[in-house]
Amino acid sequence: MSTAKLILDGQEFELPVVVGSEGEVGIDITSLRSKTGAISLDPGYGNTGACRSSITYIDGEKGILRYRGYPIEELVNSSLSFVDVSYLLIYGEMPDAQQKAEFSYLMTRNSTIHEGMKNFFDHYPPGTHPMAILSAMMASMSGYYPTEDDEGNIVRILAKAKTIAAYAYKKSIGEPFMYPVPKNSYAANILYMMFAHPREEYEVPEVLEKALRMLLILHGDHEQNCSTSTVRMVGSSGTNLFASISAAIMALWGPLHGGANQQVIEMLEHIRDNGGDYREYVDKAKDKDDPFRLMGFGHRVYKNFDPRAQILKKQCDDVLDYLGIQDPLLDIAKHLEDVALHDSYFIEKKLYPNVDFYSGIIYKALGIPTDMFTVMFALGRMPGWLAHFREMKHDHDTRINRPRQIYIGAGERHVSEDLAG
Ligand code: CMC
C-alpha cells in the first residue's frame, strides 16, 4: 500500500493511503492528531470520507451513479419494483424468488400503522408541513415497536413510511384514511392511499404508478449526502433506528437538500406569475449581493451532469404527453436550463440541473401537492438511509461521530477583570 507524506513544521510524517474498488484514493488521517498534534479542517466535509461503504458509487465527473454496482439507468429501465431495489440497497444483492416473496409479504404485513398512532394526526395544527409530521411520527414509532430490533424495524419503517405520508396528506384535506391494498405495488399504494376515497372505485392509473416507481428508484440512495450522513451521525451515538431516520427526514427538509424540489416549483410558479422572465432569475442568481440561488441547480459531487436529472427531463415529456397535460412550468424550466447552461457563470462554476429540477413537474402532473414533494423524496431515500444504518452497525470501524474544531474565540479572560473595568 502506498503512503502520503506530510511535512509539518519541517517534520515529515507518513500517512496510509486507502484505495476503493473503483480506484478512489483516500488519505487515512485517523492517526494524524496522535502523530502530529494537528487535525484536518474541512468545513462542509467536501474532502472528507467518513466511512468505507459498498452501497452506492458515484463518479461526479463522469455522471455515474450505481447502486451495489448496477447503473441507475439499468435499474430504472428494468422490471424491478421499488421494493426489489430497496432489497438490493439494504441487503446488497438482488432478491431471489423466495426472498422476493418473503420480503414482499413482510412489506404488506407491516404496511399499516398502529391504530393508536392515527390519533396523533388530529393534533397537528392545520398547515403543519408533512415533513414535520413524518419525522415526528417516525420518532414516535419508537414507543410502539422494540427499539433494539434493528432488522425488524428496517422492514417496519420501509413499509409504514408511505402510510404515514399518505395519512398526513389525507388529514390535511379532511378526508378519511385509506388502508394500503395488498395487491398494489409500493408506488401504487402511495397513490391509492392519497387519492382513493371509501365511496368511490379507484384503480391506480398504470402510467402514474410507473412514473412514481421511477422517481422512487432514482432517489433510492446517494451515498454520504446530508441526510444519510445524519443517519450515520445520529446512529453512531447508539441511538435507535427510528431516532436516526427521524433526524434524517429533518435534514432532508432543508432547501439546499431535498427541500429544493418544493422550492423549484415555487420558483417556476413565481416566474410564471411575474410574466415569465426567467432571465431576470438567472441574473439574480449570479448577483453576489443577492442570496437568491437558482433552485434545482448545482451539486456538491456532480460537476458535469446529474444522471438522475437527465432521466427525469426525458420522463417529464413522456409523462406529460401521456397525460395530455401541457404545463407552462415545463417550458419555463427548459428555457431556464438552456439560458443557465450557456451562461459563463454557470459554466465556470459547473452548475447543472440536479434531480430536484425536473422531479417536481412530474409530481405535479401526478396530482401530488407541492408540500408533499419532499415527502416523496424521503420515501424514495428510505431504503438508502436504512442500508447505511445497517452497514454502519456492521462496520467494526464505527465509532461515535465527533468532529473536532479549530477554536477562534477569545483567549482566557476573567470575570473579575471585566467587573473591575
Ligand atoms: N445558483 C447560483 N449560484 C450557485 C448555485 C445556484 N443554484 N449553486 C452554487 N452556486 C455558486 C455559489 O454561490 C458558489 O459561488 P462562489 O464560489 O462564487 O462563492 C459556487 O457556486 C459553489 O457553491 P457552493 O455553495 O460552495 O457549493 P456546494 O457544493 O457547497 O453546494 C448545493 C451544493 C447543491 C447546496 C448548491 O449548488 C445549491 O445551493 N443549489 C441550490 C439548491 C439545490 O438545488 N439543492 C438540491 C441539491 S441535489 C439533491 C439533494 O441533495 O437533495
Coordinates of C-alpha atoms and ligand atoms in Angstrom, one line a residue:
M1 CA 0.0 0.0 0.0
S2 CA 1.4 3.5 -0.9
T3 CA 1.6 6.2 1.7
A4 CA 1.2 10.0 1.6
K5 CA 3.9 12.3 3.1
L6 CA 3.0 15.3 5.1
I7 CA 5.6 17.9 6.1
L8 CA 4.6 20.0 9.1
D9 CA 7.0 22.4 10.8
G10 CA 9.8 20.8 8.9
Q11 CA 9.0 17.3 10.2
E12 CA 7.9 14.6 7.8
F13 CA 5.0 12.2 8.6
E14 CA 3.7 9.2 6.6
L15 CA 0.0 8.6 6.3
P16 CA -1.5 5.4 4.8
V17 CA -3.4 5.7 1.5
V18 CA -6.7 3.8 1.0
V19 CA -7.9 2.9 -2.5
G20 CA -11.5 2.0 -3.1
S21 CA -12.8 -0.7 -5.5
E22 CA -13.2 2.0 -8.3
G23 CA -9.8 3.5 -7.7
E24 CA -10.9 6.3 -5.4
V25 CA -8.0 7.4 -3.3
G26 CA -8.2 8.5 0.3
I27 CA -5.5 9.5 2.8
D28 CA -6.2 7.8 6.1
I29 CA -5.7 10.5 8.7
T30 CA -7.0 8.6 11.7
S31 CA -3.6 8.8 13.3
L32 CA -2.9 12.5 12.2
R33 CA -3.6 14.1 15.6
S34 CA -1.8 11.5 17.7
K35 CA 1.3 11.7 15.3
T36 CA 1.4 15.4 14.6
G37 CA -0.9 17.2 17.1
A38 CA -2.7 18.7 14.2
I39 CA -6.2 18.0 12.9
S40 CA -7.7 18.3 9.4
L41 CA -10.0 21.2 8.7
D42 CA -12.7 20.7 6.1
P43 CA -15.9 22.8 6.6
G44 CA -18.8 21.2 4.8
Y45 CA -16.8 17.9 4.6
G46 CA -16.2 18.3 0.8
N47 CA -12.9 16.4 1.1
T48 CA -13.7 14.1 4.0
G49 CA -14.5 10.4 3.7
A50 CA -16.4 9.5 6.9
C51 CA -16.5 5.7 6.2
R52 CA -16.0 2.9 3.8
S53 CA -19.2 1.9 2.1
S54 CA -20.2 -0.7 -0.5
I55 CA -23.7 0.6 -1.2
T56 CA -23.6 3.4 -3.8
Y57 CA -20.9 4.5 -6.2
I58 CA -20.9 8.0 -7.8
D59 CA -18.4 9.5 -10.2
G60 CA -19.3 13.1 -10.2
E61 CA -17.1 14.0 -13.2
K62 CA -18.5 11.3 -15.4
G63 CA -22.1 11.5 -14.2
I64 CA -22.1 7.8 -13.0
L65 CA -24.5 6.6 -10.3
R66 CA -24.6 2.9 -9.4
Y67 CA -26.5 1.0 -6.6
R68 CA -24.5 -2.0 -5.5
G69 CA -22.7 -1.9 -8.8
Y70 CA -25.8 -1.6 -11.0
P71 CA -26.1 1.6 -13.1
I72 CA -29.1 3.7 -12.2
E73 CA -30.3 3.8 -15.9
E74 CA -30.5 -0.1 -15.9
L75 CA -32.4 -0.2 -12.7
V76 CA -34.9 2.4 -13.7
N77 CA -35.5 0.7 -17.1
S78 CA -35.7 -2.8 -15.7
S79 CA -38.8 -4.7 -14.5
L80 CA -37.6 -4.4 -10.9
S81 CA -40.1 -2.9 -8.4
F82 CA -39.1 -0.2 -5.9
V83 CA -39.3 -2.9 -3.2
D84 CA -36.8 -5.1 -5.2
V85 CA -34.4 -2.1 -5.5
S86 CA -34.8 -1.4 -1.8
Y87 CA -33.9 -5.0 -1.0
L88 CA -30.8 -4.7 -3.2
L89 CA -29.8 -1.5 -1.5
I90 CA -30.3 -2.8 2.0
Y91 CA -29.0 -6.4 1.7
G92 CA -26.5 -6.0 -1.1
E93 CA -27.8 -8.5 -3.7
M94 CA -30.9 -8.8 -5.9
P95 CA -33.5 -10.9 -4.1
D96 CA -34.1 -14.4 -5.5
A97 CA -37.7 -15.6 -6.0
Q98 CA -38.1 -16.8 -2.4
Q99 CA -36.5 -13.7 -0.9
K100 CA -38.7 -11.6 -3.1
A101 CA -41.8 -13.3 -1.9
E102 CA -40.8 -13.2 1.7
F103 CA -39.9 -9.5 1.6
S104 CA -43.0 -8.6 -0.3
Y105 CA -45.1 -10.4 2.3
L106 CA -43.3 -8.5 5.1
M107 CA -43.9 -5.3 3.3
T108 CA -47.6 -6.0 3.1
R109 CA -47.9 -7.3 6.6
N110 CA -46.2 -4.3 8.1
S111 CA -47.8 -1.6 6.0
T112 CA -50.4 -0.4 8.4
I113 CA -49.5 1.8 11.4
H114 CA -50.6 1.1 15.0
E115 CA -54.2 2.2 15.3
G116 CA -53.3 4.4 18.3
M117 CA -50.9 6.4 16.2
K118 CA -53.8 7.6 14.0
N119 CA -54.9 9.9 16.8
F120 CA -51.7 11.8 16.5
F121 CA -52.7 13.3 13.2
D122 CA -55.7 15.1 14.9
H123 CA -53.4 17.3 16.9
Y124 CA -51.1 18.9 14.4
P125 CA -52.3 22.5 13.6
P126 CA -53.6 22.9 10.0
G127 CA -50.8 23.8 7.7
T128 CA -48.2 21.8 9.5
H129 CA -45.6 20.8 6.9
P130 CA -45.9 17.0 6.2
M131 CA -42.1 16.6 6.6
A132 CA -42.5 17.7 10.3
I133 CA -45.3 15.1 10.7
L134 CA -43.3 12.3 9.0
S135 CA -40.3 13.0 11.2
A136 CA -42.4 13.2 14.4
M137 CA -44.3 10.1 13.6
M138 CA -41.1 8.3 12.8
A139 CA -39.7 9.2 16.3
S140 CA -43.0 8.2 17.9
M141 CA -42.7 4.7 16.4
S142 CA -40.0 4.0 19.0
G143 CA -42.8 3.9 21.5
Y144 CA -44.7 1.2 19.6
Y145 CA -42.0 -1.2 18.4
P146 CA -39.0 -2.8 20.1
T147 CA -36.2 -0.3 19.6
E148 CA -33.4 -3.0 19.7
D149 CA -34.9 -5.0 16.8
D150 CA -32.9 -3.3 14.0
E151 CA -33.7 -5.9 11.4
G152 CA -37.4 -5.9 12.1
N153 CA -37.5 -2.1 12.3
I154 CA -35.9 -1.8 8.8
V155 CA -38.9 -3.6 7.4
R156 CA -41.4 -1.7 9.6
I157 CA -40.0 1.7 8.6
L158 CA -39.9 0.9 4.9
A159 CA -43.4 -0.5 4.9
K160 CA -45.0 2.1 7.2
A161 CA -43.4 5.4 6.0
K162 CA -45.7 5.6 2.9
T163 CA -48.8 5.0 5.1
I164 CA -47.8 7.8 7.4
A165 CA -47.1 10.1 4.5
A166 CA -50.4 9.4 2.8
Y167 CA -52.3 9.8 6.1
A168 CA -50.7 13.2 6.7
Y169 CA -52.0 14.3 3.3
K170 CA -55.5 12.9 3.9
K171 CA -55.7 14.6 7.2
S172 CA -54.7 17.9 5.6
I173 CA -57.6 17.7 3.2
G174 CA -60.1 16.3 5.8
E175 CA -60.6 13.0 4.0
P176 CA -60.8 9.6 5.7
F177 CA -57.6 7.5 5.8
M178 CA -57.4 4.7 3.3
Y179 CA -55.6 1.4 4.2
P180 CA -53.0 0.1 1.8
V181 CA -54.1 -2.7 -0.5
P182 CA -52.0 -5.9 -0.5
K183 CA -52.2 -6.4 -4.3
N184 CA -50.8 -2.9 -5.0
S185 CA -47.1 -2.2 -5.6
Y186 CA -45.4 0.2 -3.2
A187 CA -45.8 3.1 -5.7
A188 CA -49.4 2.2 -6.4
N189 CA -50.2 2.1 -2.7
I190 CA -48.9 5.6 -2.2
L191 CA -51.2 6.9 -4.9
Y192 CA -54.1 4.8 -3.7
M193 CA -53.8 5.9 -0.1
M194 CA -53.5 9.6 -1.2
F195 CA -56.2 9.7 -3.9
A196 CA -58.7 6.9 -3.3
H197 CA -62.0 7.6 -1.4
P198 CA -64.1 5.0 0.5
R199 CA -67.2 5.9 -1.5
E200 CA -65.6 5.6 -5.0
E201 CA -63.9 2.9 -7.0
Y202 CA -60.3 3.8 -7.6
E203 CA -57.8 1.9 -9.7
V204 CA -54.4 3.5 -9.8
P205 CA -53.6 4.5 -13.4
E206 CA -50.6 2.5 -14.6
V207 CA -48.8 5.4 -16.1
L208 CA -48.9 7.3 -12.7
E209 CA -47.7 4.2 -10.9
K210 CA -44.8 3.7 -13.4
A211 CA -43.7 7.3 -13.1
L212 CA -43.8 7.2 -9.3
R213 CA -41.8 3.9 -9.3
M214 CA -39.2 5.6 -11.4
L215 CA -39.0 8.6 -9.1
L216 CA -38.6 6.5 -6.0
I217 CA -35.9 4.3 -7.5
L218 CA -34.0 7.4 -8.7
H219 CA -34.0 8.8 -5.2
G220 CA -33.1 5.4 -3.6
D221 CA -29.6 6.3 -2.4
H222 CA -26.9 8.8 -3.0
E223 CA -24.0 7.8 -0.7
Q224 CA -22.9 10.3 2.0
N225 CA -25.3 13.2 1.4
C226 CA -26.5 15.4 4.2
S227 CA -29.5 13.3 5.4
T228 CA -27.6 10.0 5.0
S229 CA -24.7 11.4 6.9
T230 CA -27.3 12.4 9.5
V231 CA -28.4 8.8 9.8
R232 CA -24.8 7.8 10.5
M233 CA -24.1 10.7 12.8
V234 CA -27.1 10.2 14.9
G235 CA -26.9 6.4 14.8
S236 CA -23.3 6.5 15.8
S237 CA -24.3 7.5 19.3
G238 CA -26.0 4.2 19.7
T239 CA -29.5 5.6 19.5
N240 CA -32.2 3.6 17.7
L241 CA -33.1 3.4 14.1
F242 CA -36.4 5.4 14.5
A243 CA -34.5 8.3 16.0
S244 CA -31.8 8.2 13.2
I245 CA -34.4 8.2 10.4
S246 CA -36.5 10.9 12.1
A247 CA -33.4 13.1 12.2
A248 CA -32.6 12.2 8.5
I249 CA -36.1 13.4 7.5
M250 CA -35.4 16.7 9.2
A251 CA -32.1 17.1 7.4
L252 CA -33.7 16.3 4.1
W253 CA -36.3 19.0 4.6
G254 CA -33.7 21.8 4.1
P255 CA -34.0 23.8 0.8
L256 CA -30.3 23.0 -0.1
H257 CA -31.1 19.3 0.1
G258 CA -34.5 17.5 -0.6
G259 CA -36.5 20.6 0.1
A260 CA -35.2 22.0 -3.2
N261 CA -37.9 20.1 -5.1
Q262 CA -40.6 22.2 -3.5
Q263 CA -38.5 25.4 -3.9
V264 CA -38.1 24.7 -7.6
I265 CA -41.8 24.5 -8.4
E266 CA -42.4 27.6 -6.2
M267 CA -39.7 29.4 -8.1
L268 CA -41.1 28.4 -11.5
E269 CA -44.6 29.4 -10.4
H270 CA -43.2 32.8 -9.3
I271 CA -41.5 33.3 -12.7
R272 CA -44.8 32.4 -14.5
D273 CA -46.8 34.7 -12.3
N274 CA -44.4 37.5 -12.9
G275 CA -44.6 37.4 -16.7
G276 CA -42.3 34.5 -17.4
D277 CA -39.0 36.5 -17.4
Y278 CA -36.6 33.7 -16.5
R279 CA -33.5 35.7 -17.5
E280 CA -34.1 38.0 -14.5
Y281 CA -33.8 35.0 -12.2
V282 CA -30.6 33.9 -13.8
D283 CA -29.2 37.4 -13.2
K284 CA -30.4 37.4 -9.6
A285 CA -28.7 34.0 -9.1
K286 CA -25.4 35.5 -10.4
D287 CA -25.6 38.6 -8.3
K288 CA -23.1 38.3 -5.4
D289 CA -25.2 40.7 -3.3
D290 CA -28.3 38.7 -3.7
P291 CA -28.7 35.5 -1.7
F292 CA -31.0 34.0 -4.3
R293 CA -29.9 30.7 -5.9
L294 CA -31.3 29.0 -8.9
M295 CA -33.1 26.2 -7.1
G296 CA -32.5 22.7 -8.7
F297 CA -29.1 23.8 -9.9
G298 CA -25.7 22.7 -8.7
H299 CA -24.4 19.8 -6.8
R300 CA -21.5 19.0 -4.4
V301 CA -20.5 15.9 -6.3
Y302 CA -21.8 16.1 -9.9
K303 CA -19.6 18.5 -11.9
N304 CA -20.8 17.6 -15.4
F305 CA -24.3 16.4 -15.3
D306 CA -26.6 14.7 -12.8
P307 CA -27.7 11.4 -14.4
R308 CA -30.9 11.4 -12.4
A309 CA -31.8 14.8 -13.9
Q310 CA -31.2 13.6 -17.4
I311 CA -33.6 10.6 -16.9
L312 CA -36.2 12.9 -15.4
K313 CA -36.1 15.5 -18.1
K314 CA -37.0 12.9 -20.7
Q315 CA -39.6 11.4 -18.4
C316 CA -41.2 14.8 -17.9
D317 CA -42.0 15.0 -21.6
D318 CA -43.3 11.4 -21.7
V319 CA -45.5 11.6 -18.6
L320 CA -47.0 14.9 -19.5
D321 CA -47.6 13.8 -23.2
Y322 CA -49.2 10.7 -22.0
L323 CA -51.5 12.5 -19.6
G324 CA -52.3 15.2 -22.2
I325 CA -51.0 17.9 -19.8
Q326 CA -49.4 21.0 -21.1
D327 CA -47.7 22.6 -18.2
P328 CA -46.2 26.0 -18.9
L329 CA -43.8 25.4 -15.9
L330 CA -42.1 22.7 -18.0
D331 CA -41.4 25.3 -20.8
I332 CA -40.1 27.8 -18.3
A333 CA -37.9 25.1 -16.7
K334 CA -36.5 24.2 -20.1
H335 CA -35.8 27.8 -21.1
L336 CA -34.2 28.5 -17.7
E337 CA -32.0 25.4 -18.1
D338 CA -31.0 26.5 -21.6
V339 CA -30.1 30.0 -20.5
A340 CA -28.2 28.8 -17.5
L341 CA -26.2 26.1 -19.4
H342 CA -25.0 28.8 -21.9
D343 CA -24.1 31.3 -19.2
S344 CA -20.4 31.7 -18.3
Y345 CA -21.2 32.0 -14.6
F346 CA -22.9 28.5 -14.6
I347 CA -20.4 27.0 -16.9
E348 CA -17.4 28.2 -14.9
K349 CA -18.9 27.0 -11.6
K350 CA -20.1 23.8 -13.2
L351 CA -23.7 24.2 -12.2
Y352 CA -26.1 21.9 -13.9
P353 CA -29.7 20.9 -13.2
N354 CA -29.9 18.3 -10.4
V355 CA -32.5 15.7 -9.5
D356 CA -34.8 18.3 -8.0
F357 CA -35.1 20.4 -11.1
Y358 CA -37.5 18.3 -13.0
S359 CA -38.9 15.9 -10.4
G360 CA -41.5 18.5 -9.2
I361 CA -43.0 18.8 -12.6
I362 CA -43.7 15.1 -12.6
Y363 CA -45.0 15.1 -9.0
K364 CA -47.3 17.9 -10.0
A365 CA -48.6 16.0 -13.1
L366 CA -49.3 13.1 -10.8
G367 CA -51.5 15.3 -8.7
I368 CA -49.2 15.4 -5.7
P369 CA -49.4 18.7 -3.8
T370 CA -46.3 20.9 -3.6
D371 CA -45.7 20.5 0.1
M372 CA -45.6 16.7 -0.3
F373 CA -42.8 16.7 -2.9
T374 CA -40.0 16.4 -0.3
V375 CA -42.0 13.7 1.5
M376 CA -41.9 11.7 -1.8
F377 CA -38.2 12.2 -1.8
A378 CA -38.0 10.9 1.7
L379 CA -40.0 7.8 0.8
G380 CA -37.6 7.2 -2.1
R381 CA -34.5 7.8 0.1
M382 CA -35.8 5.5 2.9
P383 CA -34.0 2.3 1.6
G384 CA -30.7 4.2 1.3
W385 CA -31.0 5.5 4.9
L386 CA -31.8 2.0 6.1
A387 CA -29.0 0.5 4.2
H388 CA -26.5 3.0 5.6
F389 CA -27.7 2.5 9.2
R390 CA -27.3 -1.3 8.7
E391 CA -23.9 -1.0 7.1
M392 CA -22.7 1.3 9.9
K393 CA -23.9 -1.1 12.6
H394 CA -22.0 -4.0 11.0
D395 CA -18.8 -1.9 10.4
H396 CA -16.1 -2.5 13.0
D397 CA -14.6 0.9 12.3
T398 CA -17.8 2.7 13.6
R399 CA -17.1 5.0 16.5
I400 CA -19.3 7.8 17.8
N401 CA -19.1 10.6 15.2
R402 CA -17.4 13.5 16.9
P403 CA -15.6 16.1 14.7
R404 CA -13.1 18.5 16.2
Q405 CA -12.7 22.2 15.6
I406 CA -10.2 24.9 15.4
Y407 CA -11.1 27.4 18.2
I408 CA -11.0 31.0 17.0
G409 CA -12.7 32.7 20.0
A410 CA -11.4 34.9 22.8
G411 CA -8.3 33.8 24.8
E412 CA -8.7 33.1 28.5
R413 CA -10.2 36.1 30.4
H414 CA -11.6 36.5 33.8
V415 CA -15.0 37.7 35.1
S416 CA -13.3 39.7 37.9
E417 CA -11.2 41.7 35.4
D418 CA -14.3 42.7 33.4
L419 CA -16.3 43.6 36.5
A420 CA -13.4 45.7 37.7
G421 CA -13.3 47.6 34.4
Ligands
CMC1 N1 -27.4 29.2 -8.1 C1 -26.4 30.2 -8.2 N2 -25.2 30.0 -7.7 C2 -24.9 28.8 -7.2 C3 -25.8 27.8 -7.1 C4 -27.1 28.0 -7.6 N3 -28.0 27.1 -7.5 N4 -25.2 26.7 -6.5 C5 -23.9 27.1 -6.3 N5 -23.7 28.3 -6.7 C6 -22.5 29.1 -6.6 C7 -22.2 29.5 -5.2 O1 -22.7 30.8 -5.0 C8 -20.6 29.5 -5.1 O2 -20.2 30.6 -5.8 P1 -18.8 31.3 -5.2 O3 -17.7 30.2 -5.5 O4 -18.6 32.5 -6.1 O5 -19.0 31.6 -3.8 C9 -20.3 28.3 -6.0 O6 -21.4 28.2 -6.9 C10 -20.1 27.0 -5.3 O7 -21.3 26.8 -4.5 P2 -21.3 26.1 -3.1 O8 -22.5 26.5 -2.3 O9 -19.9 26.3 -2.4 O10 -21.4 24.6 -3.5 P3 -21.8 23.4 -2.5 O11 -21.2 22.2 -3.1 O12 -21.5 23.7 -1.1 O13 -23.4 23.4 -2.6 C11 -25.6 22.9 -3.4 C12 -24.1 22.5 -3.4 C13 -26.4 21.9 -4.1 C14 -26.1 23.1 -2.0 C15 -25.7 24.3 -4.2 O14 -25.3 24.1 -5.5 C16 -27.1 24.9 -4.1 O15 -27.4 25.6 -3.1 N6 -28.1 24.6 -5.1 C17 -29.4 25.0 -5.0 C18 -30.2 24.1 -4.1 C19 -30.5 22.8 -4.7 O16 -30.9 22.6 -5.8 N7 -30.3 21.7 -3.9 C20 -30.5 20.3 -4.3 C21 -29.3 19.5 -4.4 S1 -29.4 18.0 -5.3 C22 -30.5 17.0 -4.3 C23 -30.2 16.9 -2.9 O17 -29.1 16.9 -2.4 O18 -31.2 16.8 -2.2

